[in-house]
């Protein structure tokens, strides 16, 4: 059964996109279909695997119900404003309403050039497409809001990248919307306040329908986005995730993680962890992420200012107050994530979380393993945890404080195991799996890794290699943008 797309964005936001035509590929082929997610969306997996379905998922052609559009957006990239970015290698096919009533964009990345391509080729290649597939699936399984992978396709041709020619590929993904801070910035920068209002009202209808039509909705919307993003970034922090390119065009209004380019999970705890080849100043380092979020929310506030109050001084005062409150939201969300990781049901003493981070610093401790060994440490087997540490200065004292603060260690240990993953997409495994798929056409390492990260909390016999940190000789991991 073909997909019954609805196209509210195309209908309601004329001027916020350009229509595009699929360009056609040499030999479109389906590499991977996320059948579980397709079922959740109410999409017919048999259709998606048919020649017509694969043509749609790969961007070879589009069915009559779709209305392919490249969305316009601007964005601050590493702090500098670019008034015109937009979908330079992607298009939105349309929206679907899932059986549970939720609305999702179906979007293709790597689908070819658009009027927003600037100097780019409009393409994506298999390795990075599979990386986004894998990491977004891992995030979803970890309970972290994210866009979802629907399918990965190859196009049958090769595309030139840093290390030579690679298989051309397209990722089909869903998102609760692709609205970004940068979507509002696009019109704010052009002084088109009427369009800022239309996009904001559209975003409110999709993400905060209870605010639709209310007085003061734009200020309330700013706070809602801030609260969602605070939760999101706190959850990233809890699993050691470094997004890598937290530009305002990669910051959603929905509060979902989007655009898995130079992202990676930290192995050893180090607040300064950066993977991206271009992030020389460490702007988007692990520990900077909550601060960058606030910066991004200030940019959102600026874009909304003319709508917040006709008196701009008053608008600035209101927006400033809202953003200042977000600072507290950020810390509260972060404390609550770490309280759960430490086995608490509700809140925990703040000092315990701050001391934890101080104690981990400079010790070369694998972040993920630390939290998996913690339940053993508080129930009588502290040795494996201690073995992770260099000097382990302060560890004994901190464990003492934790144990005294927790009511029933056995129950707390169970809670820890339920929220602290065994399997994350470890960088060395991701690199190996992508290389096998891209260079040798062997998808098996990828599929095994995917299976593990899709059930991150379930310890499996014989799966140690998926839980172990990188071997010492693995070398540093460097990731790249726009791949
Ligand atoms: P990203 O860093 O992937 O979030 O992309 C930032 C901007 O660059 C967006 O406007 C993308 O559409 C655009 N872009 C990235 N890669 C390409 C490419 N290969 N061809 C055209 N545009 C691209
Ligand atoms: Mg992007």
CSV table of C-alpha atoms and ligand atoms in Angstrom, one decimal:
chain,number,residue,atom,x,y,z
A,1,UNK,CA,0.0,0.0,0.0
A,2,UNK,CA,1.5,3.4,-1.0
A,3,UNK,CA,2.0,6.0,1.7
A,4,UNK,CA,-0.8,8.4,2.3
A,5,UNK,CA,1.4,11.5,2.8
A,6,UNK,CA,-0.1,14.6,4.3
A,7,UNK,CA,1.9,17.7,3.4
A,8,UNK,CA,1.0,20.4,6.0
A,9,UNK,CA,4.4,22.1,5.8
A,10,UNK,CA,4.2,22.5,2.0
A,11,UNK,CA,0.6,23.7,2.3
A,12,UNK,CA,0.9,26.0,5.2
A,13,UNK,CA,4.4,27.4,4.9
A,14,UNK,CA,4.8,28.6,1.4
A,15,UNK,CA,8.0,30.7,1.2
A,16,UNK,CA,9.7,28.5,3.7
A,17,UNK,CA,10.9,25.9,1.1
A,18,UNK,CA,11.5,25.2,-2.5
A,19,UNK,CA,10.0,22.3,-4.4
A,20,UNK,CA,12.5,19.9,-5.8
A,21,UNK,CA,12.3,16.9,-8.2
A,22,UNK,CA,14.0,13.6,-7.4
A,23,UNK,CA,16.9,13.2,-9.7
A,24,UNK,CA,17.0,9.5,-10.4
A,25,UNK,CA,19.8,7.1,-9.7
A,26,UNK,CA,21.7,4.5,-11.7
A,27,UNK,CA,20.7,1.5,-9.6
A,28,UNK,CA,18.8,2.3,-6.4
A,29,UNK,CA,18.9,-0.5,-3.9
A,30,UNK,CA,17.6,-1.1,-0.3
A,31,UNK,CA,20.4,-1.9,2.1
A,32,UNK,CA,18.4,-1.8,5.4
A,33,UNK,CA,14.8,-1.3,6.3
A,34,UNK,CA,13.8,-0.5,9.9
A,35,UNK,CA,10.7,-2.8,9.9
A,36,UNK,CA,9.9,-2.2,13.5
A,37,UNK,CA,9.9,1.5,13.1
A,38,UNK,CA,8.0,1.3,9.8
A,39,UNK,CA,5.3,-0.7,11.7
A,40,UNK,CA,5.2,1.9,14.4
A,41,UNK,CA,4.6,4.6,11.8
A,42,UNK,CA,1.9,2.4,10.2
A,43,UNK,CA,3.8,2.0,7.0
A,44,UNK,CA,3.5,-1.2,4.9
A,45,UNK,CA,6.9,-2.9,5.0
A,46,UNK,CA,6.1,-4.9,1.9
A,47,UNK,CA,5.4,-1.8,-0.1
A,48,UNK,CA,8.6,-0.1,1.2
A,49,UNK,CA,10.6,-3.1,-0.1
A,50,UNK,CA,8.8,-3.1,-3.5
A,51,UNK,CA,10.5,-1.4,-6.5
A,52,UNK,CA,8.2,1.6,-6.0
A,53,UNK,CA,9.0,1.8,-2.3
A,54,UNK,CA,12.7,1.5,-2.8
A,55,UNK,CA,12.5,4.2,-5.5
A,56,UNK,CA,10.8,6.5,-3.0
A,57,UNK,CA,13.2,5.6,0.0
A,58,UNK,CA,16.3,6.2,-2.1
A,59,UNK,CA,15.1,9.4,-3.7
A,60,UNK,CA,15.0,7.9,-7.2
A,61,UNK,CA,11.5,9.0,-7.7
A,62,UNK,CA,8.6,10.1,-5.6
A,63,UNK,CA,5.0,8.8,-5.5
A,64,UNK,CA,2.1,11.1,-6.4
A,65,UNK,CA,1.1,11.6,-2.8
A,66,UNK,CA,4.5,13.0,-1.8
A,67,UNK,CA,5.5,16.6,-2.3
A,68,UNK,CA,9.3,16.8,-2.2
A,69,UNK,CA,10.5,20.1,-0.8
A,70,UNK,CA,13.9,21.4,0.4
A,71,UNK,CA,13.3,23.4,3.6
A,72,UNK,CA,14.9,26.8,4.1
A,73,UNK,CA,16.8,27.6,7.2
A,74,UNK,CA,19.7,29.7,8.4
A,75,UNK,CA,22.0,29.0,11.3
A,76,UNK,CA,24.9,29.9,13.5
A,77,UNK,CA,27.7,27.6,12.6
A,78,UNK,CA,30.5,27.5,15.2
A,79,UNK,CA,29.2,30.9,16.4
A,80,UNK,CA,29.1,32.7,13.0
A,81,UNK,CA,25.7,33.4,11.4
A,82,UNK,CA,25.0,32.0,7.9
A,83,UNK,CA,21.7,33.5,6.7
A,84,UNK,CA,21.2,30.8,4.1
A,85,UNK,CA,21.8,27.1,4.7
A,86,UNK,CA,18.7,25.0,4.0
A,87,UNK,CA,18.4,21.4,2.8
A,88,UNK,CA,21.4,21.2,0.5
A,89,UNK,CA,21.3,17.5,0.2
A,90,UNK,CA,18.0,16.5,1.5
A,91,UNK,CA,14.3,16.8,1.0
A,92,UNK,CA,11.1,16.2,2.8
A,93,UNK,CA,8.7,13.8,1.1
A,94,UNK,CA,5.8,14.6,3.4
A,95,UNK,CA,4.3,13.7,6.7
A,96,UNK,CA,2.6,10.6,8.0
A,97,UNK,CA,0.2,10.2,10.9
A,98,UNK,CA,1.1,7.0,12.8
A,99,UNK,CA,-1.6,4.7,14.3
A,100,UNK,CA,-1.0,6.4,17.7
A,101,UNK,CA,-2.0,9.7,16.2
A,102,UNK,CA,1.5,11.3,16.2
A,103,UNK,CA,2.7,13.1,13.1
A,104,UNK,CA,6.2,12.4,11.5
A,105,UNK,CA,8.2,13.9,8.7
A,106,UNK,CA,9.6,11.4,6.2
A,107,UNK,CA,12.8,12.9,5.0
A,108,UNK,CA,15.6,11.8,2.7
A,109,UNK,CA,19.3,12.8,3.3
A,110,UNK,CA,21.8,12.4,0.4
A,111,UNK,CA,19.0,12.8,-2.2
A,112,UNK,CA,20.9,15.1,-4.5
A,113,UNK,CA,21.5,18.8,-5.2
A,114,UNK,CA,18.9,21.4,-4.4
A,115,UNK,CA,18.8,25.2,-4.7
A,116,UNK,CA,20.4,25.3,-1.2
A,117,UNK,CA,23.4,23.1,-2.1
A,118,UNK,CA,25.8,26.0,-2.5
A,119,UNK,CA,29.1,24.4,-3.5
A,120,UNK,CA,28.1,20.9,-2.3
A,121,UNK,CA,27.4,17.8,-4.4
A,122,UNK,CA,24.1,17.1,-2.6
A,123,UNK,CA,25.2,13.6,-1.8
A,124,UNK,CA,25.9,11.3,1.1
A,125,UNK,CA,27.9,8.0,1.2
A,126,UNK,CA,27.2,4.7,2.8
A,127,UNK,CA,29.5,4.9,5.8
A,128,UNK,CA,28.0,8.1,7.3
A,129,UNK,CA,24.5,7.0,6.3
A,130,UNK,CA,24.9,3.8,8.3
A,131,UNK,CA,26.5,5.8,11.2
A,132,UNK,CA,23.4,7.9,11.5
A,133,UNK,CA,21.2,4.8,11.3
A,134,UNK,CA,23.2,3.1,14.0
A,135,UNK,CA,23.6,6.0,16.4
A,136,UNK,CA,20.0,7.2,16.1
A,137,UNK,CA,18.8,3.7,16.8
A,138,UNK,CA,21.1,3.5,19.8
A,139,UNK,CA,19.8,6.8,21.1
A,140,UNK,CA,16.2,5.7,20.7
A,141,UNK,CA,16.9,2.5,22.6
A,142,UNK,CA,18.6,4.6,25.4
A,143,UNK,CA,15.3,6.5,25.7
A,144,UNK,CA,16.8,9.7,24.2
A,145,UNK,CA,14.6,11.8,21.9
A,146,UNK,CA,15.9,11.5,18.3
A,147,UNK,CA,15.0,11.4,14.7
A,148,UNK,CA,14.6,7.8,13.6
A,149,UNK,CA,16.2,5.8,10.8
A,150,UNK,CA,13.6,4.3,8.5
A,151,UNK,CA,15.9,2.9,5.7
A,152,UNK,CA,19.3,3.1,4.2
A,153,UNK,CA,19.7,2.8,0.4
A,154,UNK,CA,22.5,2.8,-2.1
A,155,UNK,CA,22.3,4.7,-5.4
A,156,UNK,CA,24.5,2.5,-7.6
A,157,UNK,CA,27.1,5.1,-8.2
A,158,UNK,CA,30.2,6.3,-6.4
A,159,UNK,CA,30.8,9.7,-4.8
A,160,UNK,CA,34.1,11.4,-4.2
A,161,UNK,CA,35.0,11.9,-0.5
A,162,UNK,CA,38.1,12.6,1.5
A,163,UNK,CA,39.5,9.0,1.1
A,164,UNK,CA,38.4,8.4,-2.5
A,165,UNK,CA,35.3,7.1,-4.2
A,166,UNK,CA,32.6,5.7,-1.9
A,167,UNK,CA,29.2,4.1,-2.5
A,168,UNK,CA,26.5,6.8,-2.9
A,169,UNK,CA,23.8,6.4,-0.3
A,170,UNK,CA,20.6,7.9,1.0
A,171,UNK,CA,19.1,7.8,4.5
A,172,UNK,CA,15.4,7.9,4.9
A,173,UNK,CA,14.5,9.2,8.4
A,174,UNK,CA,11.6,10.3,10.3
A,175,UNK,CA,11.3,13.2,12.8
A,176,UNK,CA,8.5,14.7,14.7
A,177,UNK,CA,9.5,17.7,12.6
A,178,UNK,CA,12.5,19.2,10.9
A,179,UNK,CA,11.9,22.7,12.4
A,180,UNK,CA,15.1,24.1,13.7
A,181,UNK,CA,16.1,27.2,15.6
A,182,UNK,CA,17.6,28.1,12.2
A,183,UNK,CA,14.2,27.9,10.5
A,184,UNK,CA,13.0,30.9,12.5
A,185,UNK,CA,16.4,32.6,12.2
A,186,UNK,CA,16.0,32.4,8.4
A,187,UNK,CA,13.1,34.8,8.4
A,188,UNK,CA,14.1,36.9,11.4
A,189,UNK,CA,17.4,37.7,9.6
A,190,UNK,CA,15.4,39.0,6.7
A,191,UNK,CA,13.1,41.1,8.9
A,192,UNK,CA,10.1,39.0,7.7
A,193,UNK,CA,8.3,39.0,11.1
A,194,UNK,CA,5.1,37.7,9.5
A,195,UNK,CA,6.9,34.6,8.4
A,196,UNK,CA,8.6,34.2,11.8
A,197,UNK,CA,5.1,34.2,13.2
A,198,UNK,CA,3.7,31.8,10.7
A,199,UNK,CA,6.6,29.3,11.2
A,200,UNK,CA,6.3,29.7,15.0
A,201,UNK,CA,2.5,29.2,14.9
A,202,UNK,CA,3.1,26.1,12.8
A,203,UNK,CA,5.7,24.8,15.2
A,204,UNK,CA,3.4,25.5,18.1
A,205,UNK,CA,0.5,23.6,16.4
A,206,UNK,CA,2.8,20.6,15.9
A,207,UNK,CA,4.7,20.5,19.2
A,208,UNK,CA,2.8,22.5,21.7
A,209,UNK,CA,-0.8,22.5,20.5
A,210,UNK,CA,-2.1,23.6,23.9
A,211,UNK,CA,-0.5,27.0,23.3
A,212,UNK,CA,-2.1,27.5,19.9
A,213,UNK,CA,-3.8,30.9,19.7
A,214,UNK,CA,-3.1,31.8,23.3
A,215,UNK,CA,-1.8,35.2,24.2
A,216,UNK,CA,1.8,35.2,25.1
A,217,UNK,CA,2.4,32.0,23.2
A,218,UNK,CA,5.7,32.9,21.7
A,219,UNK,CA,7.3,33.5,25.1
A,220,UNK,CA,5.8,30.3,26.4
A,221,UNK,CA,7.0,28.4,23.3
A,222,UNK,CA,10.5,29.7,23.9
A,223,UNK,CA,10.4,28.2,27.4
A,224,UNK,CA,9.0,24.9,26.1
A,225,UNK,CA,11.7,24.5,23.6
A,226,UNK,CA,14.3,25.4,26.2
A,227,UNK,CA,12.8,22.8,28.6
A,228,UNK,CA,12.8,20.1,26.0
A,229,UNK,CA,16.3,20.8,24.9
A,230,UNK,CA,17.5,20.9,28.5
A,231,UNK,CA,16.2,17.4,29.0
A,232,UNK,CA,17.7,16.3,25.8
A,233,UNK,CA,21.2,17.6,26.4
A,234,UNK,CA,21.1,16.3,30.0
A,235,UNK,CA,20.4,12.9,28.6
A,236,UNK,CA,23.3,13.2,26.2
A,237,UNK,CA,25.5,14.0,29.1
A,238,UNK,CA,24.3,10.9,31.0
A,239,UNK,CA,25.5,8.6,28.2
A,240,UNK,CA,28.7,10.5,27.3
A,241,UNK,CA,27.4,11.6,24.0
A,242,UNK,CA,29.1,14.4,22.1
A,243,UNK,CA,26.9,15.8,19.3
A,244,UNK,CA,29.9,17.5,17.7
A,245,UNK,CA,28.1,20.2,15.7
A,246,UNK,CA,25.5,22.0,17.9
A,247,UNK,CA,24.9,24.7,15.4
A,248,UNK,CA,21.5,26.4,15.6
A,249,UNK,CA,20.5,24.7,12.4
A,250,UNK,CA,21.0,21.4,14.1
A,251,UNK,CA,19.0,22.4,17.2
A,252,UNK,CA,15.4,21.2,16.8
A,253,UNK,CA,12.3,22.9,18.1
A,254,UNK,CA,10.9,19.5,18.9
A,255,UNK,CA,13.7,18.6,21.3
A,256,UNK,CA,14.9,15.6,19.2
A,257,UNK,CA,18.5,14.9,18.5
A,258,UNK,CA,19.2,15.6,14.8
A,259,UNK,CA,22.0,15.3,12.3
A,260,UNK,CA,24.5,12.7,13.4
A,261,UNK,CA,27.6,13.9,11.6
A,262,UNK,CA,30.7,14.2,13.7
A,263,UNK,CA,29.1,12.8,16.9
A,264,UNK,CA,30.6,10.1,19.1
A,265,UNK,CA,30.4,8.6,22.6
A,266,UNK,CA,33.1,9.4,25.0
A,267,UNK,CA,35.2,6.5,26.3
A,268,UNK,CA,37.3,7.8,29.1
A,269,UNK,CA,35.7,10.5,31.1
A,270,UNK,CA,37.2,13.9,30.0
A,271,UNK,CA,35.0,17.0,30.0
A,272,UNK,CA,37.1,18.4,27.1
A,273,UNK,CA,36.3,15.5,24.8
A,274,UNK,CA,36.0,16.6,21.2
A,275,UNK,CA,35.9,14.3,18.1
A,276,UNK,CA,35.1,16.6,15.3
A,277,UNK,CA,38.1,17.4,13.0
A,278,UNK,CA,37.0,21.0,12.6
A,279,UNK,CA,36.2,21.8,16.3
A,280,UNK,CA,39.7,23.2,17.0
A,281,UNK,CA,38.6,25.4,19.9
A,282,UNK,CA,36.6,22.7,21.6
A,283,UNK,CA,33.4,24.8,21.3
A,284,UNK,CA,31.2,21.7,21.2
A,285,UNK,CA,33.3,19.6,23.7
A,286,UNK,CA,31.3,17.2,26.0
A,287,UNK,CA,31.1,19.5,29.0
A,288,UNK,CA,30.4,22.7,27.0
A,289,UNK,CA,27.1,21.3,25.6
A,290,UNK,CA,24.7,22.6,28.3
A,291,UNK,CA,26.3,26.1,27.9
A,292,UNK,CA,26.1,26.0,24.1
A,293,UNK,CA,22.4,25.0,24.5
A,294,UNK,CA,21.8,28.2,26.4
A,295,UNK,CA,23.6,30.2,23.7
A,296,UNK,CA,21.4,28.5,21.1
A,297,UNK,CA,18.3,29.3,23.1
A,298,UNK,CA,19.4,33.0,23.2
A,299,UNK,CA,19.5,32.9,19.4
A,300,UNK,CA,16.0,31.5,19.4
A,301,UNK,CA,14.9,34.2,21.8
A,302,UNK,CA,16.3,36.8,19.5
A,303,UNK,CA,14.5,35.4,16.5
A,304,UNK,CA,11.2,35.5,18.5
A,305,UNK,CA,11.7,39.0,20.0
A,306,UNK,CA,9.4,41.0,17.7
A,307,UNK,CA,6.6,38.5,18.5
A,308,UNK,CA,7.1,38.5,22.3
A,309,UNK,CA,6.1,42.1,22.9
A,310,UNK,CA,5.6,45.1,20.6
A,311,UNK,CA,7.7,47.0,23.1
A,312,UNK,CA,11.2,45.7,22.3
A,313,UNK,CA,12.7,46.7,25.6
A,314,UNK,CA,10.0,44.7,27.4
A,315,UNK,CA,10.4,41.8,24.9
A,316,UNK,CA,14.1,41.7,25.7
A,317,UNK,CA,13.5,41.7,29.5
A,318,UNK,CA,10.9,38.9,29.2
A,319,UNK,CA,13.1,36.8,26.9
A,320,UNK,CA,16.2,37.4,29.0
A,321,UNK,CA,14.3,36.2,32.1
A,322,UNK,CA,13.1,33.1,30.2
A,323,UNK,CA,16.6,32.2,29.1
A,324,UNK,CA,18.0,32.8,32.6
A,325,UNK,CA,15.4,30.4,33.9
A,326,UNK,CA,16.7,27.8,31.4
A,327,UNK,CA,20.1,27.9,33.2
A,328,UNK,CA,18.3,26.5,36.2
A,329,UNK,CA,16.3,24.0,34.0
A,330,UNK,CA,19.6,22.8,32.5
A,331,UNK,CA,21.2,22.1,35.9
A,332,UNK,CA,18.0,20.5,37.3
A,333,UNK,CA,17.8,18.2,34.2
A,334,UNK,CA,21.5,17.3,34.5
A,335,UNK,CA,21.2,16.6,38.3
A,336,UNK,CA,18.1,14.5,37.7
A,337,UNK,CA,19.8,12.4,35.0
A,338,UNK,CA,22.8,11.7,37.2
A,339,UNK,CA,20.6,11.0,40.3
A,340,UNK,CA,19.0,8.2,38.3
A,341,UNK,CA,22.3,6.9,37.1
A,342,UNK,CA,23.4,6.8,40.8
A,343,UNK,CA,20.4,4.7,41.7
A,344,UNK,CA,18.1,7.3,43.2
A,345,UNK,CA,14.4,7.3,42.6
A,346,UNK,CA,14.0,11.1,42.9
A,347,UNK,CA,16.6,13.7,43.7
A,348,UNK,CA,20.0,13.1,45.3
A,349,UNK,CA,22.3,15.4,47.2
A,350,UNK,CA,23.8,17.8,44.6
A,351,UNK,CA,27.2,17.6,46.1
A,352,UNK,CA,27.3,13.9,45.3
A,353,UNK,CA,26.9,14.6,41.5
A,354,UNK,CA,29.4,17.4,41.5
A,355,UNK,CA,31.9,15.4,43.5
A,356,UNK,CA,31.4,12.5,41.1
A,357,UNK,CA,32.5,14.6,38.2
A,358,UNK,CA,35.5,16.0,40.1
A,359,UNK,CA,36.6,12.5,41.1
A,360,UNK,CA,36.3,11.1,37.6
A,361,UNK,CA,38.5,13.8,36.1
A,362,UNK,CA,42.0,12.9,35.1
A,363,UNK,CA,41.6,9.2,36.1
A,364,UNK,CA,41.2,7.7,32.6
A,365,UNK,CA,38.0,6.0,33.7
A,366,UNK,CA,35.7,4.5,31.0
A,367,UNK,CA,32.5,6.4,31.5
A,368,UNK,CA,30.1,3.7,30.5
A,369,UNK,CA,31.8,0.9,32.5
A,370,UNK,CA,32.0,3.0,35.6
A,371,UNK,CA,28.2,3.2,35.8
A,372,UNK,CA,27.8,-0.5,35.1
A,373,UNK,CA,30.3,-1.5,37.8
A,374,UNK,CA,28.8,0.9,40.3
A,375,UNK,CA,25.9,-1.4,41.4
A,376,UNK,CA,28.5,-4.2,42.2
A,377,UNK,CA,30.6,-1.7,44.1
A,378,UNK,CA,27.7,-0.7,46.4
A,379,UNK,CA,26.7,-4.3,47.0
A,380,UNK,CA,30.0,-5.7,48.2
A,381,UNK,CA,32.2,-6.1,45.1
A,382,UNK,CA,34.1,-2.8,44.7
A,383,UNK,CA,37.3,-4.3,43.2
A,384,UNK,CA,36.4,-4.2,39.5
A,385,UNK,CA,35.3,-0.6,39.8
A,386,UNK,CA,38.5,0.4,41.7
A,387,UNK,CA,40.5,-1.3,39.0
A,388,UNK,CA,39.2,1.3,36.5
A,389,UNK,CA,40.9,4.1,38.3
A,390,UNK,CA,44.4,5.4,38.1
A,391,UNK,CA,45.1,6.7,41.6
A,392,UNK,CA,41.5,6.5,42.6
A,393,UNK,CA,41.8,9.5,44.9
A,394,UNK,CA,38.6,10.3,46.6
A,395,UNK,CA,36.9,7.2,45.3
A,396,UNK,CA,36.6,5.4,48.7
A,397,UNK,CA,35.1,8.5,50.4
A,398,UNK,CA,32.7,9.2,47.5
A,399,UNK,CA,31.5,5.6,47.5
A,400,UNK,CA,30.9,5.9,51.3
A,401,UNK,CA,28.8,9.0,50.7
A,402,UNK,CA,26.8,7.4,48.0
A,403,UNK,CA,26.1,4.2,50.0
A,404,UNK,CA,25.0,6.3,53.0
A,405,UNK,CA,22.7,8.4,50.8
A,406,UNK,CA,21.0,5.4,49.2
A,407,UNK,CA,18.3,3.8,51.2
A,408,UNK,CA,18.5,0.2,50.1
A,409,UNK,CA,21.6,-0.6,48.1
A,410,UNK,CA,20.1,-3.8,46.5
A,411,UNK,CA,17.2,-1.9,45.1
A,412,UNK,CA,19.4,1.0,44.1
A,413,UNK,CA,21.7,-1.4,42.3
A,414,UNK,CA,18.8,-2.8,40.3
A,415,UNK,CA,17.7,0.7,39.3
A,416,UNK,CA,21.3,1.5,38.2
A,417,UNK,CA,21.4,-1.5,35.9
A,418,UNK,CA,18.1,-0.5,34.3
A,419,UNK,CA,19.3,3.0,33.3
A,420,UNK,CA,23.0,2.6,32.7
A,421,UNK,CA,23.8,0.9,29.4
A,422,UNK,CA,26.2,-2.0,28.9
A,423,UNK,CA,26.3,-1.4,25.1
A,424,UNK,CA,26.8,2.0,23.4
A,425,UNK,CA,28.1,2.5,19.9
A,426,UNK,CA,31.8,2.3,20.8
A,427,UNK,CA,33.8,4.3,18.3
A,428,UNK,CA,36.3,1.6,17.4
A,429,UNK,CA,33.4,-0.8,16.7
A,430,UNK,CA,31.4,1.7,14.7
A,431,UNK,CA,34.5,2.5,12.5
A,432,UNK,CA,35.1,-1.2,11.9
A,433,UNK,CA,31.5,-1.9,11.1
A,434,UNK,CA,31.2,1.0,8.7
A,435,UNK,CA,34.4,0.1,7.0
A,436,UNK,CA,33.3,-3.5,6.4
A,437,UNK,CA,30.0,-2.3,5.0
A,438,UNK,CA,31.4,0.4,2.8
A,439,UNK,CA,34.7,-1.1,1.6
A,440,UNK,CA,33.8,-4.8,1.5
A,441,UNK,CA,30.1,-4.9,1.2
A,442,UNK,CA,29.9,-6.9,4.4
A,443,UNK,CA,27.0,-5.8,6.6
A,444,UNK,CA,27.4,-8.4,9.3
A,445,UNK,CA,29.6,-6.5,11.7
A,446,UNK,CA,27.1,-3.6,11.4
A,447,UNK,CA,24.1,-5.8,12.0
A,448,UNK,CA,25.6,-7.4,15.1
A,449,UNK,CA,26.6,-4.0,16.6
A,450,UNK,CA,23.1,-2.7,15.8
A,451,UNK,CA,21.5,-5.6,17.6
A,452,UNK,CA,23.5,-4.9,20.7
A,453,UNK,CA,22.9,-1.2,20.9
A,454,UNK,CA,19.2,-1.7,20.2
A,455,UNK,CA,19.0,-3.5,23.6
A,456,UNK,CA,21.6,-1.5,25.5
A,457,UNK,CA,20.7,-2.5,29.0
A,458,UNK,CA,20.6,-6.3,28.5
A,459,UNK,CA,23.8,-8.0,29.4
A,460,UNK,CA,24.6,-10.8,26.9
A,461,UNK,CA,26.8,-13.8,27.4
A,462,UNK,CA,29.8,-13.8,25.1
A,463,UNK,CA,29.3,-10.2,24.0
A,464,UNK,CA,32.2,-8.7,25.9
A,465,UNK,CA,33.8,-7.2,22.8
A,466,UNK,CA,30.7,-5.0,22.5
A,467,UNK,CA,31.0,-3.7,26.0
A,468,UNK,CA,34.8,-3.4,26.2
A,469,UNK,CA,36.6,0.0,25.7
A,470,UNK,CA,38.8,0.4,22.6
A,471,UNK,CA,42.1,-1.5,22.7
A,472,UNK,CA,45.0,0.7,23.7
A,473,UNK,CA,46.4,0.7,20.2
A,474,UNK,CA,43.1,1.8,18.6
A,475,UNK,CA,44.3,5.3,18.2
A,476,UNK,CA,42.3,8.5,18.6
A,477,UNK,CA,38.9,8.8,16.8
A,478,UNK,CA,38.4,11.8,14.6
A,479,UNK,CA,35.0,12.5,13.0
A,480,UNK,CA,34.0,14.7,10.1
A,481,UNK,CA,31.1,17.0,9.1
A,482,UNK,CA,29.2,17.0,5.9
A,483,UNK,CA,30.2,13.5,5.0
B,1,LIG,P1,25.3,19.7,8.4
B,1,LIG,O1,26.7,20.1,8.9
B,1,LIG,O2,25.3,18.3,7.8
B,1,LIG,O3,24.3,19.9,9.4
B,1,LIG,O4,25.0,20.6,7.1
B,1,LIG,C1,25.1,22.0,7.2
B,1,LIG,C2,24.6,22.6,5.8
B,1,LIG,O5,25.5,22.1,4.8
B,1,LIG,C3,23.2,22.2,5.5
B,1,LIG,O6,22.6,23.3,4.8
B,1,LIG,C4,23.4,21.0,4.5
B,1,LIG,O7,22.3,20.8,3.6
B,1,LIG,C5,24.7,21.4,3.8
B,1,LIG,N1,25.4,20.3,3.3
B,1,LIG,C6,26.2,19.4,4.0
B,1,LIG,N2,26.7,18.5,3.1
B,1,LIG,C7,26.3,18.8,1.9
B,1,LIG,C8,26.6,18.3,0.6
B,1,LIG,N3,27.3,17.2,0.4
B,1,LIG,N4,26.0,18.9,-0.5
B,1,LIG,C9,25.2,20.0,-0.3
B,1,LIG,N5,25.0,20.6,0.9
B,1,LIG,C10,25.5,20.0,2.0
B,2,LIG,MG1,22.4,19.9,9.7
